[in-house]
Each structure stands twice: as structure tokens, then as C-alpha cells.
XYZ file of C-alpha atoms in Angstrom:
753
model
C 105.045 29.672 -143.583
C 101.501 30.462 -144.290
C 99.591 33.050 -141.463
C 96.933 31.620 -139.468
C 94.076 33.749 -140.094
C 90.768 32.931 -140.913
C 88.261 31.961 -137.884
C 86.964 28.425 -138.054
C 83.908 28.222 -138.954
C 81.671 31.280 -137.857
C 81.207 29.267 -135.060
C 84.995 29.701 -133.979
C 83.816 33.601 -132.545
C 82.988 31.726 -129.391
C 86.447 32.598 -128.424
C 85.340 33.878 -125.197
C 84.864 30.264 -124.204
C 88.352 29.210 -125.032
C 90.248 32.465 -124.661
C 90.333 33.793 -120.763
C 88.806 36.844 -120.314
C 89.081 40.066 -117.825
C 88.188 43.408 -117.160
C 84.439 44.288 -115.814
C 82.262 42.406 -113.294
C 80.293 39.964 -115.353
C 76.531 40.819 -115.217
C 73.860 37.870 -115.641
C 70.654 39.495 -115.868
C 67.066 37.640 -115.978
C 65.265 36.901 -119.285
C 61.568 37.880 -119.951
C 59.987 36.335 -116.921
C 57.942 33.561 -118.328
C 61.172 32.013 -120.374
C 62.818 28.956 -118.287
C 65.609 27.453 -120.429
C 65.537 23.684 -120.272
C 62.474 21.046 -119.685
C 60.843 18.515 -120.798
C 59.886 17.744 -124.632
C 56.898 16.915 -125.477
C 55.132 15.095 -128.206
C 53.868 16.758 -131.195
C 50.200 15.513 -132.208
C 49.744 16.033 -136.262
C 51.906 16.826 -139.144
C 54.043 20.169 -139.655
C 54.875 20.534 -143.182
C 58.517 21.780 -143.342
C 58.442 25.104 -145.709
C 59.273 27.824 -143.220
C 55.797 28.544 -142.064
C 54.700 28.282 -138.882
C 51.462 28.220 -139.193
C 50.977 23.882 -138.658
C 48.802 23.142 -136.035
C 51.173 20.806 -134.147
C 53.109 23.436 -133.273
C 50.927 24.857 -130.519
C 52.149 21.696 -128.952
C 55.090 22.442 -128.681
C 57.982 23.640 -125.905
C 58.631 27.177 -125.781
C 61.903 28.673 -125.465
C 63.891 32.039 -126.285
C 67.252 32.693 -127.163
C 67.895 35.407 -124.420
C 71.707 36.098 -123.960
C 73.974 37.811 -126.332
C 77.052 35.695 -125.205
C 79.367 37.691 -127.490
C 80.235 40.808 -127.535
C 77.775 40.662 -124.620
C 78.531 38.792 -121.338
C 75.112 37.543 -120.771
C 73.075 40.618 -121.277
C 69.483 40.512 -122.978
C 69.736 39.836 -126.516
C 69.056 42.468 -128.976
C 66.507 40.952 -130.569
C 64.054 39.053 -129.884
C 63.560 34.881 -131.388
C 60.953 32.061 -130.095
C 61.608 28.550 -130.471
C 59.639 25.925 -130.611
C 60.380 22.105 -129.830
C 59.285 19.245 -130.191
C 59.712 15.324 -131.806
C 57.580 12.670 -133.259
C 58.162 9.117 -132.935
C 61.216 9.292 -135.556
C 62.374 13.208 -135.769
C 63.227 15.892 -133.589
C 60.798 19.241 -134.871
C 62.596 22.898 -134.418
C 61.281 26.243 -134.921
C 62.615 29.527 -135.186
C 60.680 32.857 -135.327
C 63.559 35.720 -135.474
C 62.064 39.234 -135.274
C 64.431 41.662 -136.536
C 64.065 45.279 -136.342
C 65.412 45.961 -139.764
C 64.414 42.813 -142.074
C 66.539 44.859 -144.988
C 69.590 44.002 -142.943
C 69.261 40.231 -142.732
C 71.996 39.154 -144.102
C 70.781 35.755 -146.462
C 72.672 34.254 -149.569
C 71.828 31.127 -151.422
C 75.228 28.953 -150.805
C 76.361 25.563 -150.970
C 76.228 23.528 -148.014
C 78.289 24.538 -144.761
C 79.142 27.853 -146.571
C 76.762 29.870 -144.961
C 77.847 31.129 -141.838
C 78.877 34.608 -142.403
C 74.940 34.915 -142.651
C 72.215 35.414 -140.198
C 71.430 31.925 -138.968
C 69.678 30.122 -136.432
C 70.727 26.662 -134.742
C 69.918 23.753 -132.514
C 73.114 22.035 -130.807
C 72.950 18.352 -129.460
C 74.719 16.939 -126.525
C 72.829 13.939 -127.185
C 74.303 12.256 -124.564
C 74.742 14.143 -122.515
C 78.390 14.060 -121.376
C 80.012 17.740 -122.581
C 82.103 15.827 -125.252
C 80.388 15.531 -128.495
C 77.835 17.063 -129.925
C 75.815 18.196 -133.103
C 75.484 21.535 -134.181
C 72.509 22.244 -137.115
C 72.235 25.343 -138.173
C 69.944 27.097 -141.231
C 70.143 30.641 -142.620
C 67.168 32.377 -143.574
C 67.019 30.986 -146.842
C 66.982 27.205 -145.832
C 70.389 26.831 -146.522
C 72.155 23.923 -144.018
C 75.095 23.932 -141.877
C 75.996 21.143 -139.530
C 79.398 20.291 -137.583
C 80.450 17.646 -135.153
C 81.952 19.668 -132.127
C 84.263 17.754 -129.715
C 85.008 19.099 -126.692
C 87.905 17.590 -125.776
C 89.604 18.333 -129.185
C 91.589 21.630 -128.057
C 92.674 22.067 -131.948
C 89.657 21.936 -133.496
C 86.478 21.267 -132.067
C 84.196 21.836 -134.909
C 84.221 20.036 -138.058
C 82.259 20.915 -140.557
C 82.940 17.684 -142.995
C 79.771 15.879 -141.226
C 76.933 16.162 -142.926
C 73.826 14.737 -141.807
C 70.432 13.810 -143.640
C 67.853 16.091 -142.302
C 64.746 18.660 -143.260
C 64.962 22.316 -142.746
C 62.951 25.680 -144.793
C 63.236 29.395 -144.131
C 62.078 32.549 -145.700
C 61.939 36.077 -144.552
C 58.986 38.462 -143.529
C 58.055 41.596 -142.897
C 59.006 41.027 -138.983
C 62.257 39.248 -139.624
C 62.452 36.063 -140.600
C 61.374 32.040 -139.763
C 63.043 28.804 -139.885
C 61.628 25.206 -139.575
C 64.015 21.825 -138.821
C 62.931 18.093 -139.193
C 66.191 16.023 -137.551
C 65.730 12.022 -138.359
C 65.996 10.452 -135.580
C 67.766 8.080 -137.664
C 70.864 10.650 -138.010
C 71.865 11.227 -134.696
C 73.282 8.631 -132.022
C 72.077 8.440 -128.399
C 71.371 6.051 -125.563
C 69.433 2.747 -126.066
C 66.749 2.587 -124.840
C 62.715 3.498 -125.446
C 62.277 5.690 -122.610
C 62.882 9.088 -121.231
C 66.549 10.951 -123.406
C 68.225 13.053 -121.422
C 69.707 15.702 -123.981
C 71.943 18.587 -123.640
C 70.623 21.197 -126.197
C 71.874 24.656 -126.974
C 69.146 27.348 -129.129
C 71.690 29.758 -130.983
C 70.810 32.858 -133.228
C 74.034 34.375 -135.472
C 73.005 38.539 -135.727
C 76.179 39.671 -137.372
C 75.466 43.535 -137.843
C 78.300 45.837 -136.851
C 79.599 43.238 -134.662
C 78.663 40.103 -134.735
C 76.237 39.095 -132.053
C 76.336 35.641 -130.701
C 73.222 34.766 -129.022
C 72.256 31.616 -127.130
C 69.257 30.458 -124.650
C 71.175 30.150 -121.633
C 74.258 31.690 -119.805
C 77.701 31.072 -120.452
C 80.033 32.397 -118.140
C 83.634 34.078 -119.440
C 85.182 32.182 -117.525
C 84.006 29.155 -119.126
C 86.274 26.210 -120.690
C 83.717 23.729 -121.531
C 80.944 25.117 -123.748
C 79.125 22.332 -123.985
C 78.744 22.440 -120.341
C 76.365 25.187 -120.257
C 74.134 24.052 -122.590
C 70.625 23.528 -121.526
C 69.098 19.948 -119.813
C 66.530 18.759 -121.554
C 64.468 15.817 -120.896
C 61.389 13.652 -122.804
C 61.542 11.977 -126.201
C 60.262 8.616 -124.635
C 59.612 5.674 -127.960
C 62.281 8.153 -130.235
C 63.240 5.316 -132.701
C 65.619 5.051 -135.537
C 63.642 2.854 -138.044
C 65.692 0.534 -140.164
C 68.305 3.500 -140.358
C 70.131 1.277 -143.384
C 71.409 3.443 -146.253
C 72.820 1.809 -149.396
C 74.631 4.443 -151.566
C 75.436 2.967 -154.976
C 77.832 5.234 -157.158
C 79.324 5.878 -160.320
C 82.332 7.553 -161.723
C 83.474 8.057 -164.918
C 86.177 10.156 -166.162
C 88.816 10.480 -168.760
C 92.188 12.223 -168.379
C 94.793 13.613 -171.148
C 98.164 14.839 -170.251
C 101.400 15.534 -172.017
C 105.458 16.184 -171.445
C 106.049 17.989 -173.643
C 104.680 21.351 -175.671
C 103.449 20.507 -179.010
C 103.432 16.808 -178.602
C 100.150 14.948 -178.823
C 97.997 14.397 -175.931
C 98.400 10.844 -174.394
C 95.047 9.825 -172.991
C 93.769 7.617 -170.363
C 91.612 4.448 -170.631
C 88.357 6.306 -169.872
C 87.973 5.291 -166.285
C 84.314 3.722 -165.015
C 84.751 3.149 -161.559
C 81.204 1.891 -160.057
C 80.858 1.357 -156.075
C 78.289 0.995 -153.291
C 78.354 2.011 -149.525
C 76.158 1.006 -146.904
C 75.280 2.571 -143.419
C 73.622 0.435 -141.098
C 73.081 1.526 -137.136
C 71.590 -1.588 -135.347
C 70.986 0.670 -132.399
C 71.242 4.587 -131.959
C 74.407 4.061 -130.167
C 76.243 2.104 -132.929
C 76.988 2.438 -136.693
C 78.561 0.088 -139.204
C 79.820 1.229 -142.483
C 80.999 -1.157 -145.306
C 82.059 -0.117 -149.040
C 83.048 -1.695 -151.568
C 85.353 -0.152 -154.337
C 84.641 3.342 -153.122
C 83.896 6.256 -154.350
C 86.787 8.056 -152.752
C 86.881 10.618 -155.139
C 87.625 14.815 -154.783
C 84.790 16.807 -156.325
C 87.030 20.088 -155.851
C 90.342 20.668 -155.846
C 92.826 21.584 -152.818
C 93.776 25.085 -151.792
C 97.291 25.541 -153.128
C 99.792 26.252 -150.667
C 103.606 28.181 -150.860
C 105.906 25.310 -150.815
C 109.028 27.763 -152.071
C 111.551 27.854 -148.726
C 109.200 24.811 -146.990
C 111.660 22.031 -146.054
C 108.076 19.969 -144.371
C 105.082 18.197 -145.847
C 102.138 19.902 -146.648
C 98.886 19.420 -144.839
C 95.528 18.833 -146.388
C 92.439 18.336 -144.893
C 90.395 15.153 -145.447
C 87.279 15.709 -147.989
C 86.318 11.934 -148.633
C 82.879 10.591 -147.239
C 83.528 7.278 -145.892
C 86.344 8.441 -143.544
C 84.177 11.814 -142.818
C 81.461 10.168 -140.715
C 82.449 9.895 -137.157
C 86.114 10.952 -138.163
C 86.227 12.726 -134.544
C 85.797 9.506 -132.879
C 89.593 8.578 -133.513
C 91.166 11.751 -132.059
C 94.152 11.723 -129.705
C 96.615 14.478 -128.882
C 99.191 13.592 -131.781
C 97.979 12.872 -135.152
C 98.100 9.170 -135.552
C 95.474 9.153 -138.087
C 95.210 10.934 -141.037
C 93.299 9.232 -143.236
C 94.306 10.983 -146.471
C 97.228 8.012 -145.861
C 94.562 5.484 -147.377
C 95.387 6.861 -150.511
C 93.417 4.496 -152.835
C 91.201 1.486 -150.367
C 89.612 -1.018 -153.011
C 87.249 -1.817 -149.599
C 86.753 -0.135 -146.142
C 85.171 -1.053 -143.247
C 84.482 0.884 -140.017
C 82.134 0.946 -136.820
C 81.945 3.797 -134.355
C 79.834 3.607 -131.072
C 79.326 4.872 -127.441
C 77.199 3.526 -124.940
C 77.550 4.526 -121.465
C 80.969 6.021 -120.762
C 83.086 3.937 -123.849
C 83.389 5.181 -126.861
C 85.031 3.174 -129.376
C 86.241 3.072 -133.391
C 87.376 0.661 -135.699
C 88.668 0.710 -139.305
C 89.740 -2.351 -142.211
C 90.769 -1.042 -145.295
C 93.054 -2.647 -148.395
C 95.215 0.247 -149.627
C 96.433 -0.214 -153.351
C 98.294 2.698 -153.569
C 99.780 3.615 -150.152
C 102.369 6.384 -149.992
C 104.564 7.058 -146.559
C 105.642 10.150 -144.637
C 108.909 10.354 -144.531
C 110.169 12.363 -141.237
C 113.162 13.818 -140.271
C 114.321 16.218 -137.967
C 114.379 18.928 -140.194
C 111.917 18.118 -142.945
C 109.806 15.476 -144.195
C 108.236 14.443 -147.796
C 105.860 11.832 -149.096
C 107.349 8.722 -150.984
C 105.044 5.843 -152.332
C 104.876 2.102 -151.462
C 105.091 0.079 -154.572
C 102.703 -2.665 -153.163
C 98.924 -3.188 -151.726
C 98.793 -2.575 -147.675
C 96.243 -3.915 -145.602
C 95.585 -1.586 -142.970
C 93.819 -1.753 -139.260
C 92.921 1.465 -136.782
C 91.084 1.054 -133.272
C 90.296 3.608 -131.014
C 89.004 3.441 -127.659
C 88.192 6.086 -125.087
C 86.659 5.189 -121.248
C 84.400 8.330 -119.590
C 84.623 7.942 -115.977
C 82.641 10.971 -115.540
C 82.488 14.609 -117.355
C 85.769 15.279 -115.903
C 88.484 12.066 -116.231
C 88.379 9.813 -120.095
C 91.288 7.722 -120.718
C 92.097 6.262 -124.475
C 93.901 3.602 -126.256
C 94.965 3.863 -129.939
C 96.194 1.632 -132.233
C 97.144 2.004 -136.478
C 98.695 -1.079 -137.899
C 99.427 -1.596 -141.798
C 101.228 -3.750 -143.175
C 102.534 -5.453 -146.998
C 104.895 -7.615 -148.019
C 108.579 -6.489 -147.130
C 106.584 -3.207 -145.130
C 105.171 -3.027 -141.775
C 104.669 -0.179 -139.063
C 102.320 -0.411 -136.049
C 101.838 1.877 -133.544
C 100.216 1.584 -129.983
C 99.336 4.017 -127.005
C 97.668 5.355 -124.072
C 96.483 8.558 -123.472
C 93.980 10.549 -120.406
C 92.600 13.764 -120.057
C 91.410 15.489 -116.955
C 89.030 18.967 -116.918
C 87.327 20.385 -114.292
C 86.958 24.395 -113.649
C 89.866 26.536 -115.174
C 92.008 23.459 -115.626
C 92.764 20.926 -118.206
C 95.998 18.591 -118.215
C 96.074 15.522 -120.576
C 99.010 13.279 -121.871
C 99.500 10.603 -124.280
C 102.231 8.151 -125.007
C 103.023 5.692 -127.894
C 105.418 3.144 -128.702
C 105.752 2.346 -132.669
C 107.743 -0.664 -134.518
C 108.633 -0.624 -138.092
C 109.891 -1.995 -141.394
C 110.389 -0.575 -144.394
C 112.203 -1.371 -148.375
C 115.347 0.047 -149.151
C 113.896 2.927 -151.137
C 112.729 4.200 -147.577
C 115.062 3.974 -145.592
C 117.629 5.753 -148.315
C 115.466 8.968 -147.695
C 115.503 9.223 -144.080
C 119.703 7.240 -143.225
C 121.309 10.667 -143.413
C 119.007 12.490 -140.897
C 118.110 9.355 -138.755
C 120.410 6.570 -139.342
C 120.468 3.731 -141.289
C 117.869 1.244 -139.953
C 115.421 -1.025 -142.015
C 113.613 -1.851 -138.847
C 113.429 1.430 -136.707
C 111.486 1.351 -133.216
C 110.566 4.402 -130.884
C 108.454 6.337 -128.350
C 106.398 9.387 -128.495
C 105.133 10.892 -125.351
C 103.558 14.737 -124.539
C 102.039 16.091 -121.544
C 100.508 19.274 -121.829
C 98.721 21.856 -119.105
C 95.998 24.978 -119.349
C 94.413 27.391 -117.083
C 91.991 29.483 -117.832
C 89.819 32.148 -116.190
C 87.845 35.392 -117.217
C 90.537 37.089 -117.399
C 93.919 34.743 -117.803
C 95.053 32.129 -119.567
C 98.177 30.172 -119.104
C 100.008 26.952 -121.096
C 102.631 24.609 -121.052
C 103.466 21.579 -122.757
C 106.689 19.229 -123.581
C 106.820 16.539 -125.901
C 109.833 14.098 -127.000
C 109.842 11.856 -129.967
C 112.336 9.565 -130.720
C 114.558 9.130 -133.811
C 112.814 5.674 -134.416
C 109.508 6.908 -133.979
C 107.140 5.884 -137.321
C 103.594 6.869 -137.273
C 102.953 6.199 -141.288
C 98.823 6.236 -140.809
C 98.866 9.782 -139.288
C 100.283 13.174 -139.811
C 103.745 13.418 -137.321
C 106.579 15.284 -139.747
C 109.253 15.205 -137.345
C 111.065 12.601 -134.806
C 113.808 12.523 -133.322
C 113.625 15.817 -131.249
C 111.916 17.055 -127.530
C 110.381 20.588 -127.654
C 109.191 22.191 -123.961
C 106.595 25.435 -124.500
C 105.097 27.971 -122.032
C 102.934 30.879 -122.755
C 100.067 32.950 -121.065
C 97.606 35.401 -122.359
C 95.447 38.213 -120.444
C 92.406 39.248 -122.363
C 90.411 42.584 -121.590
C 86.902 43.008 -122.192
C 85.440 46.362 -123.378
C 81.825 46.016 -124.030
C 80.608 49.213 -124.752
C 83.761 50.610 -126.685
C 84.154 50.265 -130.141
C 87.229 48.051 -130.048
C 85.539 45.710 -127.424
C 87.775 42.855 -126.412
C 91.860 42.894 -126.406
C 93.778 39.744 -125.942
C 97.667 39.843 -125.108
C 99.389 36.327 -125.523
C 103.304 35.705 -125.219
C 105.236 32.302 -125.370
C 108.451 30.749 -125.463
C 109.684 27.441 -126.355
C 112.693 25.101 -127.194
C 113.544 22.380 -129.055
C 116.512 19.989 -129.302
C 117.332 16.999 -131.277
C 117.794 13.539 -130.251
C 121.516 14.111 -130.109
C 121.445 17.070 -128.020
C 121.738 19.676 -130.626
C 119.594 22.647 -129.867
C 116.881 22.874 -133.066
C 115.149 26.073 -132.063
C 114.815 28.523 -128.799
C 112.019 31.349 -129.809
C 110.236 33.512 -127.654
C 106.911 35.565 -129.748
C 104.483 37.431 -128.490
C 101.086 39.470 -129.955
C 98.126 41.449 -129.160
C 94.750 40.850 -131.004
C 91.996 43.359 -131.309
C 88.672 42.838 -131.869
C 86.382 46.042 -133.805
C 83.554 47.651 -135.343
C 82.792 46.127 -138.729
C 83.541 42.594 -137.738
C 87.183 43.711 -137.933
C 89.905 41.624 -136.263
C 93.436 42.609 -136.127
C 96.512 41.176 -134.591
C 99.905 42.260 -134.484
C 103.096 39.541 -133.799
C 106.311 39.416 -133.539
C 109.147 36.779 -133.205
C 112.206 36.029 -132.154
C 114.425 33.157 -132.733
C 117.613 31.219 -133.136
C 117.126 28.304 -135.834
C 119.555 25.527 -136.877
C 119.915 24.570 -140.372
C 121.803 22.081 -142.379
C 125.058 22.360 -139.825
C 124.594 26.584 -138.462
C 122.389 28.115 -136.326
C 121.012 31.470 -137.619
C 119.153 34.948 -135.864
C 115.663 34.771 -137.031
C 113.678 37.758 -136.216
C 110.294 39.135 -137.794
C 107.067 40.907 -137.493
C 103.798 41.028 -139.466
C 100.523 42.388 -138.928
C 96.852 41.056 -139.812
C 94.082 41.978 -140.493
C 90.303 41.741 -141.660
C 87.081 43.600 -141.533
C 83.447 43.293 -143.235
C 82.940 46.881 -144.674
C 79.776 45.790 -145.558
C 77.341 42.666 -145.224
C 78.195 41.330 -148.839
C 82.197 42.102 -148.709
C 85.181 41.079 -146.422
C 88.797 42.217 -146.797
C 91.874 40.946 -145.449
C 95.000 41.560 -145.321
C 98.769 39.735 -144.008
C 102.274 41.833 -144.048
C 105.268 40.312 -142.619
C 108.760 41.611 -142.719
C 111.792 40.197 -140.923
C 115.307 38.141 -141.190
C 114.681 34.446 -142.307
C 116.813 31.565 -143.270
C 116.344 31.060 -147.046
C 116.889 26.966 -147.023
C 118.495 26.975 -150.329
C 121.052 28.738 -149.550
C 121.798 28.200 -146.587
C 121.752 31.760 -145.900
C 119.471 34.650 -143.950
C 117.892 37.657 -145.606
C 115.467 40.219 -145.463
C 111.561 37.857 -146.777
C 108.918 40.409 -147.339
C 105.279 38.841 -147.419
C 102.399 40.140 -148.414
C 98.427 38.208 -148.575
C 95.469 39.838 -149.684
C 92.588 37.979 -149.471
C 88.250 38.169 -149.021
C 85.320 37.339 -150.581
C 82.170 38.907 -151.689
C 78.383 38.356 -152.884
C 76.985 39.990 -155.580
C 72.783 39.427 -154.733
C 71.260 36.626 -153.125
C 73.158 33.806 -155.596
C 76.666 34.849 -156.351
C 79.968 34.742 -154.914
C 83.468 35.118 -155.367
C 86.639 34.723 -153.118
C 90.430 35.264 -153.346
C 93.512 34.678 -151.581
C 97.143 36.171 -152.798
C 100.396 35.625 -151.700
C 103.686 37.044 -152.803
C 106.859 36.355 -151.142
C 110.450 38.132 -151.596
C 113.776 37.176 -150.639
C 116.569 39.624 -150.965
C 120.229 38.911 -149.480
C 123.788 39.583 -151.285
C 122.711 42.754 -152.581
C 120.058 41.081 -154.931
C 116.678 39.012 -154.810
C 117.398 35.716 -154.204
C 113.378 34.489 -154.919
C 110.092 35.835 -155.731
C 107.372 33.661 -155.602
C 103.593 33.962 -155.996
C 100.132 31.929 -155.114
C 96.894 32.554 -156.007
C 93.127 30.818 -155.351
C 90.604 32.497 -156.657
C 87.203 31.946 -157.547
C 83.611 31.873 -157.768
C 80.351 30.272 -157.236
C 76.405 30.971 -159.271
C 73.813 28.778 -156.248
C 70.884 28.860 -158.665
C 68.855 27.292 -155.555
C 70.043 25.263 -152.570
C 70.985 22.204 -154.664
C 72.129 23.430 -157.600
C 75.766 25.274 -157.747
C 78.069 26.283 -160.421
C 81.889 26.711 -159.402
C 84.795 27.623 -160.964
C 88.353 27.642 -159.197
C 91.489 29.489 -160.553
C 95.089 28.798 -159.409
C 98.283 29.540 -159.942
C 101.852 29.862 -158.816
C 105.320 31.513 -159.717
C 108.810 31.088 -158.145
C 111.661 32.743 -159.833
C 115.142 32.296 -158.859
C 118.904 34.310 -158.990
C 120.182 31.577 -159.728
C 124.062 33.531 -159.192
C 122.598 33.654 -155.529
C 122.511 29.445 -154.966
C 125.409 27.060 -154.584
C 123.405 24.818 -156.682
C 121.874 24.139 -159.736
C 117.898 25.572 -159.541
C 114.917 26.545 -161.729
C 115.530 30.565 -162.535
C 111.634 30.154 -163.716
C 108.421 27.921 -162.542
C 105.244 28.704 -163.150
C 101.851 26.741 -163.401
C 97.798 26.969 -163.673
C 95.104 24.952 -163.587
C 91.104 25.480 -163.319
C 88.542 23.733 -162.827
C 85.005 23.866 -163.480
C 82.151 21.810 -161.276
C 78.239 21.700 -161.914
C 76.850 20.173 -158.857
C 73.052 19.132 -158.342
C 72.417 17.565 -154.106
C 69.309 16.439 -153.462
C 70.544 15.755 -150.137
C 74.023 14.722 -149.054
C 73.876 11.216 -150.653
C 72.130 11.847 -153.476
C 74.075 13.756 -156.323
C 74.872 14.655 -159.621
C 78.539 16.202 -160.144
C 80.364 16.814 -163.848
C 83.075 18.881 -163.868
C 86.019 19.686 -166.303
C 89.685 20.520 -165.583
C 93.178 22.066 -167.197
C 96.400 22.249 -165.994
C 99.704 24.121 -167.997
C 103.197 24.904 -166.772
C 106.548 25.770 -167.732
C 110.107 26.058 -166.359
C 113.782 26.164 -167.468
C 113.096 22.620 -169.423
C 109.981 23.933 -170.601
C 110.239 27.762 -171.928
C 106.881 28.292 -172.784
C 103.729 27.967 -171.311
C 101.919 24.560 -172.224
C 98.831 22.940 -171.398
C 99.600 19.402 -169.642
C 97.049 17.769 -168.286
C 93.232 18.038 -169.119
C 89.935 15.891 -168.155
C 86.793 15.696 -167.215
C 84.297 13.765 -165.033
C 80.898 12.581 -163.938
C 79.881 11.530 -160.433
C 76.220 10.126 -159.432
C 75.785 9.169 -156.100
C 71.965 7.777 -154.463
C 70.851 7.875 -151.531
C 68.555 4.257 -150.885
C 67.207 3.690 -147.332
C 65.247 0.733 -147.956
């Protein structure tokens, strides 16, 4: 088990919007007398050069706005620094400038970073709800050096409202001045999706500034009540933009990936060289209207440029989840979200081709994907474990998602995923609904699946779920959440039949039902060093499909926000857990803390100790775990990061196992386009063979390194060149030896005719 510790991007610090609040009466002072949030965005007259200098005459005709309120840690109090924003447009783009004053410009935090890696800096941004329906928004932000970050916001997704994997194509520039810093943005309308028509648009817009000092101040152009459960609902209302057009909105991106890999299985043996891989491909994106996008790809490049974060697998029976990083699946990924994770696109491992359509019109939101996968895999689920297994055949894939929004409060949707091969089939279809008004949110989903599996897949789940080659089953979930300024309450129930399968999703446990009820209370102490305290507790119970108790759990935690951007969490848990035919008592406590002693250094630690199951021995023991993580900036362009986890299990008078995982790396950003990144990973597992009833490896070690150079003109036009090397040892290979090495070059070019 790995602790959940890192804020999801810097914007997750808007926890006041998702965690109920309390304490004193909210104060909502007026901004400067001349400031009016919202208004009509005018058409600009003249040219603007995006260089970070606010000297173009055309800015004089723009709508002037102010980022006037501190919403975190403040409670709609006057912003501690002044920010003037100008907004205007031409026929093909939205223009936004920020004049960000600072009483101490030397304290401005600004670093050269890769895209989406600057959220700990000072930054300014414009958030756009282009359909003005409080559902989906764009968040485009820039630090004082012009480094970009962009996010898709999905207000209906309570698990992950902000997804930074989307990369829009837009321009920005910034510069630090004697008064603070200035930023200019040009956002082509071809990058955005908005209602069809040449008339006046109606958008929701939030103008935002991140001012990180002793505390991280989140500043907005509009009021945000702490009782709000919908951040997007609070954005200012803007009109104008008549005649905005996307042009041809056609982009063709040819790609070429050349690579060579060598492997060997025994130390000292000759390297076995794979044939040099030369893979050309092409992606095509076309938006026939501002509300619809069509994508096609032939022999697509679905390579990952950088390695996945290494995770701790010891004493864990369930498959690990890794984020999607492949461009074709990232754009419009939020269109396919639903309460159950029935679409996990990394299950489409190696497609020969892919087609996709996404769009919105009125209250209708839709998406579809068609692909042919040459190397499919199946996430084989169970009641107490899961794992991936390869299918030795090509499969056809189809996905469809539709949602209808009756109004800003109520929506209903349908989703279907289908995968078929020669002797394999999996089909899932279902309905879902969501209602949100004020402090109340309710959601529900029902799914049905039908499947057919070859014998080798059936044999994996046969002992746990029965020897059935054609399983069928249902899955359903209902949830209710309440949240206001002071209090929060959540309850949900889900039930998944043993025959339910969602092979294109990530549902690793089936054949169970689970219920949870929880609540929280938050105290705000706006003028104190420790300004926010949250107390949360929940109780849940899980049974298998045959009535066996799998888990009964009670947990509680208190979280405190304080100086030096510190966050401290104390957590405790006690439960009865079923494993391998027996019920065990488990309990542990932990502490998680991180802070920034300076603007260039973050330090964090996680400590856990308690009684937990050693799954390999079917016994409990005393487990301790420590994790040390952090990052540091050296000058403008160099950054290092680390995450070290060490776990130990003691029982029966000895140490049963010790496990260590290290993820570390560094990057040197020469300028906004060029970057050199080094990644180092390693793991070690040591077991006392005398304390296990079956044969286990006494020692297993591995490590890997990857070096990647990148030159990015924009998200579509880029060059990558890299090399990697890996080594391992275990009881059969007593000496560490290199077993894999590779080199690659990747080229892509975004052409817009």
C-alpha cells in the first residue's frame, strides 16, 4: 500500500471547494470601486506580439478585469497583491494579458520547466467554461518565464477533476519586471471547443493567480463561497466573441520512431539484438465544427517517452494502475468518464489503427473510439486479487459514451465497451445519472457484461470465481455526498457480480458488495499559523458474493495546513480482513507531512507502523514503512526529485521481508523548448526463506536508468532522443548483471494546412 500524499497539481489546493468548511462568518468585501467581474469581451484592433511586453496599442481596447479576491487561505478577502488582466479577441484567437504586481519581486518563484511542471511557481491563468454549463473547462496557466501548463477540468468527476495530460496548442510569454511580472497569452479558437454559431458567445471565465509564499495564496477574479461544491459554477459570466472562427482546424502529424533494443537472460552471455525498429505513422485531427472533433491514426506511435513511476508490489495481490500517457487517447479522455472505471485505455496496448470522435451540442456530449489491438491483455479479476494476462490474438475494440444534461443540476448517460477476437468476447453496457444542487450530490450507475474467454484465461480465475468460460454479471453503484462550509457527509454502496467483467476498464475486484459511510468537519483559522484543520472518519464493510466477510474497517484522520505551505496528516485504521481462508485483525497508524522550508525545496515524509497480514505466509506481523520524498530547484533550470520507500515485516521472532523502492531523477531545462531528463529506479526485496511455507526468493534486486533529450517546438512538433539500461539479480542469478538496454529517436511534426 502506498500513501496518497501529493496534491493533484497545484490547483488541488482549492480543497476549500471540495472539503466542507467551518469557523467564522464569511467576509465578502467589495473589490476596488471601478472593478466589475464579467462583461463583454471586445474585438481588438491591431496586432499583438506575444513577447511578455504589454506595450502593444491593441491592448488599450481590451476589457479590463482585476484578480481581486483571496479564496485560499483567505475567505474572499482582498487579494494581498494586485493583478490587472486585459481580455480581447480577434477573429481566430483569444488574447489575455496579466500585469502581476509584487511588493517583493525578488521573492517571485519562477523556473524553466517542462510543460505542466511549473505549478509550484508563481503563475497566472485563465479558466474557460466555453459551453457555460459548469461541466467541463479549460485551465491555461503560465509562469513568469512563459512556461505553460494546461488542464482539462471535469466538474462531474469527484475523483480527479483536473487532468493535466491534455496539451493544447497556444502561445505564451512572460518576463519579470521591477514591479512584478507580465504575461501575454494567445489562445487560438482552434484549440477550444465551443457552441456552433457566429453570434455572441456566453462563457464562464475565471481569472486566477497563484502567489506562493509562506502560505499558498489562491487568488481569483470572482467570489468563491467556502460552501460551494462547484468551483466552475462561481466563474464570472462573459459575453462577446461574435464571429469567432476556428479556420480549417485540420492538423496532420506524421511521426517516426526509430529504436533498437538488446536483451540477455544470463550474465556474461552475448546480447541478443532485436531488429532495428523503424515505425512511421500519422495522426489526423479535424474539427468540422467548434463542437466536434474527429481523430484518425494509422500505425500510431503509442510509445511512452518517459518511464512509469516504479511502484511497490511486495505484499500486494492486486494489479497496479498506471496513468495513460499516449497522445491519441489523452485528448478528450474526460468525455468517457463514468462512476465505474470501465475505460482504461492502456488496455488497448498496441493498436494497428484508431478512430475517435468527441463532441458537444446543446445538452448532448458524446464520444466514440474504434481500434484494432495487436497485443491485447486482460485484467483478470477476483475477490482478493487480480493480474494481467496476454491474449494471443488480435481484437477489435469499440467504445461509445453519451451524456445528456437536462440542466446544470441533472445529467444522465450511457456507456458501452466492446472487445472481440476469434475465441474471445467482452461486452459491457450501462446507464448512469448524476444530480447536484447546492450542498447535495447524488450519482448512480448500472452496468451489465457478457463475456467469452479462452481456456488459459478461465484457468486463472476458476478457483476464485468458478470454471465458467462465458460469465455474465451486473455491477451497480449509488452514492450521496453532502458538503457545506462546515460539514461533509458521504455514503455509497456498490455491488459487482462474480461474473461481471470490464476488460477495457480497470476493475480488478469482482464478486463482492461494499458499503461506506463517512463524515468530516473543517475548522478555518484564517489569521493563525495553522489556518485549516480537517477531521474525517468513515466505516465500511465488504462481503464476497457467497456472504463471506472480506473486510470491516474503521478509520479516522486529522489534517492540518500551516506555515511554509505545510500539510500534516495523522491517520489511524483498524479492520478485520479476510485472506486465504482466515479472518485477521489488522490495525496501524501513520503520519504524513510535507513542507517547503524555502521556495526552492520541498521535503516530505510518511511513517506507518502496525499489525498487517503477510500474504505470502498467511500470518500477521509488525510492519513498518517509511517514505521520504521531495524536490529541489537549483537555479532557474535544474531540478531534482526523489521518492524512497522502505518497508519491513517482523513476525515469528525474525524479519520476514524487507523491501525498498527508489525513484529519483533530475532535469536540466536549457530553455522553454530544450530539456535533458535523467530517471533512476531501483528495488530490492529480501526474504527470510525459513519464515515462509513455500519457496521464495531470498534476494531480488533490479535497477534501471533512462536519459532523454527533448526539443519541443509545441506539443505536436518535437524531437526526442534517449537511451535506457536495466539490470537485475535473484536467487538464480546471484550477481547483478545488465539484461536490457535500448536507444531510440522519436520525431513528430504538427502540420496545419
